Structures are given as structure tokens and as C-alpha cells.
Coordinates of N, CA and C in Angstrom, one line a residue:
X1 N 2.9 -8.8 10.1 CA 1.6 -8.5 9.0 C 1.2 -7.1 8.9
X2 N 1.1 -6.6 8.0 CA 0.8 -5.2 7.6 C -0.7 -5.1 7.5
X3 N -1.5 -4.1 7.8 CA -3.0 -3.8 7.8 C -3.3 -2.5 7.7
X4 N -4.4 -2.3 7.4 CA -5.0 -0.9 7.1 C -5.1 -0.3 8.3
X5 N -4.8 0.9 8.8 CA -5.1 1.5 10.0 C -6.7 1.9 10.1
X6 N -7.1 2.2 11.4 CA -8.5 2.5 11.5 C -8.5 4.0 11.2
X7 N -9.7 4.2 10.6 CA -9.9 5.8 10.3 C -9.5 6.1 8.9
X8 N -8.9 5.1 8.0 CA -8.6 5.5 6.6 C -9.8 5.3 5.7
X9 N -10.0 6.5 5.0 CA -10.8 6.6 3.8 C -10.3 6.3 2.5
X10 N -11.0 5.6 1.4 CA -10.6 5.4 0.2 C -11.5 5.7 -0.7
X11 N -11.0 6.2 -1.9 CA -11.6 6.8 -2.9 C -11.0 6.3 -4.1
X12 N -11.6 5.4 -4.9 CA -11.2 4.8 -5.9 C -11.7 5.6 -7.5
X13 N -10.5 6.4 -8.0 CA -10.7 7.0 -9.3 C -10.2 6.2 -10.5
X14 N -10.3 5.1 -10.5 CA -10.1 4.1 -11.6 C -8.7 4.0 -12.0
X15 N -7.8 5.3 -12.3 CA -6.7 5.2 -12.6 C -5.6 5.3 -11.4
X16 N -6.3 5.7 -10.3 CA -5.5 5.9 -9.1 C -6.4 5.6 -7.8
X17 N -5.9 5.3 -6.7 CA -6.5 5.1 -5.6 C -6.1 6.2 -4.6
X18 N -7.0 6.9 -3.9 CA -6.8 8.0 -3.1 C -7.1 7.5 -1.7
X19 N -6.2 7.6 -0.6 CA -6.3 7.5 0.7 C -6.3 8.7 1.6
X20 N -7.2 8.6 2.6 CA -6.9 9.7 3.6 C -7.3 9.3 4.9
X21 N -6.5 9.8 5.9 CA -6.8 9.3 7.1 C -7.6 10.3 7.7
X22 N -8.8 9.8 8.4 CA -9.9 10.8 8.6 C -9.3 11.7 9.7
X23 N -8.4 11.5 10.7 CA -7.9 12.3 11.7 C -7.0 13.6 11.3
X24 N -6.4 13.1 10.0 CA -5.3 14.2 9.5 C -5.8 15.0 8.4
X25 N -6.8 14.5 7.6 CA -7.1 15.3 6.4 C -6.1 15.3 5.3
X26 N -5.1 14.5 5.5 CA -3.9 14.6 4.2 C -4.4 13.4 3.3
X27 N -4.3 13.8 1.9 CA -4.5 13.0 1.0 C -3.4 12.2 0.5
X28 N -3.3 11.0 0.0 CA -2.2 10.3 -0.4 C -2.7 9.4 -1.6
X29 N -2.1 9.3 -2.9 CA -2.6 8.9 -4.0 C -1.7 7.5 -4.1
X30 N -2.2 6.5 -4.7 CA -1.5 5.3 -5.1 C -1.5 5.0 -6.7
X31 N -0.5 4.6 -7.3 CA -0.5 4.3 -8.7 C -1.0 2.7 -8.8
X32 N -0.8 2.3 -10.0 CA -1.2 0.7 -10.1 C -0.6 0.0 -9.2
X33 N 0.8 0.0 -9.0 CA 1.4 -1.1 -8.1 C 1.0 -0.9 -6.5
X34 N 1.0 0.3 -6.2 CA 0.5 0.7 -5.0 C -0.8 0.4 -4.7
X35 N -1.9 0.6 -5.7 CA -3.2 0.0 -5.4 C -3.1 -1.6 -5.2
X36 N -2.4 -2.3 -5.9 CA -2.2 -3.6 -5.9 C -1.9 -4.0 -4.5
X37 N -0.9 -3.5 -4.0 CA -0.4 -3.8 -2.6 C -1.4 -3.4 -1.6
X38 N -2.1 -2.2 -1.7 CA -3.1 -1.7 -0.8 C -4.2 -2.7 -0.7
X39 N -4.9 -3.2 -1.8 CA -5.8 -4.2 -2.0 C -5.5 -5.6 -1.4
X40 N -4.3 -5.8 -1.4 CA -3.8 -7.2 -0.8 C -3.6 -7.2 0.7
X41 N -3.7 -6.0 1.3 CA -3.7 -6.0 2.8 C -5.0 -6.6 3.6
X42 N -4.8 -7.5 4.6 CA -3.5 -7.6 5.4 C -2.6 -8.6 4.7
X43 N -1.4 -8.3 4.7 CA -0.3 -9.4 4.3 C 1.1 -9.0 4.8
X44 N 1.9 -9.9 4.6 CA 3.4 -9.7 5.0 C 4.2 -9.1 4.1
X45 N 5.3 -8.5 4.4 CA 6.1 -7.9 3.2 C 6.5 -8.9 2.2
X46 N 6.8 -10.1 2.5 CA 7.1 -11.4 1.5 C 5.9 -11.4 0.8
X47 N 4.8 -11.6 1.2 CA 3.5 -11.8 0.4 C 3.4 -10.6 -0.6
X48 N 3.6 -9.4 -0.1 CA 3.5 -8.3 -1.1 C 4.5 -8.2 -2.2
X49 N 5.8 -8.6 -1.6 CA 6.9 -8.8 -2.9 C 6.7 -9.8 -3.9
X50 N 6.1 -10.9 -3.2 CA 5.8 -11.8 -4.2 C 4.8 -11.5 -5.1
X51 N 3.7 -10.7 -4.7 CA 2.6 -10.3 -5.6 C 3.2 -9.4 -6.7
X52 N 4.0 -8.4 -6.3 CA 4.7 -7.6 -7.2 C 5.4 -8.4 -8.3
X53 N 6.4 -9.3 -7.8 CA 6.9 -10.1 -8.6 C 6.1 -10.9 -9.8
X54 N 5.2 -11.3 -9.2 CA 4.2 -12.1 -10.1 C 3.4 -11.2 -11.0
X55 N 3.0 -10.1 -10.7 CA 2.3 -9.1 -11.4 C 2.9 -8.4 -12.4
X56 N 4.0 -7.9 -12.0 CA 4.8 -6.8 -13.0 C 6.1 -7.5 -13.3
X57 N 6.3 -8.8 -13.3 CA 7.5 -9.5 -13.7 C 8.9 -8.8 -13.2
X58 N 8.9 -8.3 -11.9 CA 9.9 -7.8 -11.3 C 10.9 -8.9 -10.6
X59 N 12.3 -8.6 -10.6 CA 13.2 -9.3 -9.9 C 12.8 -9.2 -8.5
X60 N 13.1 -10.3 -7.7 CA 12.7 -10.2 -6.2 C 13.2 -9.1 -5.3
X61 N 14.6 -8.7 -5.7 CA 15.1 -7.5 -5.1 C 14.3 -6.1 -5.3
X62 N 14.1 -5.9 -6.6 CA 13.3 -4.7 -6.9 C 12.0 -4.7 -6.3
X63 N 11.3 -5.8 -6.3 CA 10.0 -6.1 -5.8 C 10.1 -5.6 -4.3
X64 N 11.1 -6.1 -3.4 CA 11.3 -6.1 -2.1 C 11.6 -4.6 -1.8
X65 N 12.3 -4.0 -2.6 CA 12.7 -2.3 -2.4 C 11.3 -1.6 -2.7
X66 N 10.6 -1.9 -3.6 CA 9.5 -1.3 -4.0 C 8.4 -1.3 -2.9
X67 N 8.1 -2.5 -2.3 CA 7.2 -2.8 -1.2 C 7.8 -1.9 0.0
X68 N 9.0 -1.9 0.2 CA 9.4 -1.3 1.5 C 9.1 0.3 1.1
X69 N 9.4 0.7 0.1 CA 9.2 2.3 -0.2 C 7.7 2.6 0.0
X70 N 6.9 1.8 -0.4 CA 5.4 1.9 -0.2 C 4.9 1.8 1.2
X71 N 5.3 0.9 1.9 CA 5.2 0.6 3.3 C 5.6 1.7 4.0
X72 N 6.7 2.3 3.8 CA 7.3 3.3 4.6 C 6.5 4.6 4.5
X73 N 6.2 4.8 3.2 CA 5.3 5.8 2.9 C 3.9 5.9 3.6
X74 N 3.4 4.9 3.5 CA 2.0 4.6 4.1 C 2.1 4.5 5.7
X75 N 3.0 4.1 6.3 CA 3.2 4.0 7.8 C 3.4 5.5 8.2
X76 N 4.2 6.2 7.4 CA 4.5 7.6 7.7 C 3.3 8.5 7.9
X77 N 2.3 8.2 7.0 CA 1.1 9.0 7.1 C 0.0 8.2 8.0
X78 N 0.4 7.4 8.7 CA -0.5 6.5 9.6 C -1.8 5.9 8.8
X79 N -1.5 5.3 7.8 CA -2.3 4.7 6.8 C -2.4 3.3 7.1
X80 N -1.2 2.7 7.6 CA -1.3 1.1 7.7 C -0.5 1.1 9.2
X81 N -0.6 -0.2 9.7 CA 0.1 -0.7 10.9 C 0.4 -2.0 11.0
X82 N 1.5 -2.3 11.7 CA 1.9 -3.5 11.9 C 1.0 -4.3 12.9
X83 N 0.4 -5.5 12.8 CA -0.2 -6.1 13.6 C -0.3 -7.5 13.7

């Protein structure tokens, strides 16, 4: 199960979601699909892939690859954690 890490600040700019880890001061921007995934947390990878598949009419393989890419990027910036 993936969840938001402690200390993450979120700013909603309507067309994007900007995240910042309070301890690092680095900003990270999410597009529409990234926003959808972020707002679904906490969730499993399978739940997130299913959400992308249903929302954007992606095939399962593409949705899974997209979810993994977003999760890797968010985890690398300490914005999410597995718990």
C-alpha cells in the first residue's frame, strides 16, 4: 500500500498539483493523471493502475507502466512511502 509521506505540502493550481517535501524544499509538479493517482492515495499499485485504466481508457499494461513511473518518481523525492 502506497501512502503520502509525512511533511509533504500540496498546492492545487487547478491545471496541476505541486508537491513539496517540507524537509527538502524541492517542488514536484503532477499533471492530470499524476494528480488522479496522488488523490487516490493510500492505494496499492493494482488499484492505481485500475483507476488509470478506467479514467483514461488505457490498456492494463500501459496503465501499470505509468503507475510505476509515477511511484518511482514520487518515492525518489520522499513524497510517498510504502506502508
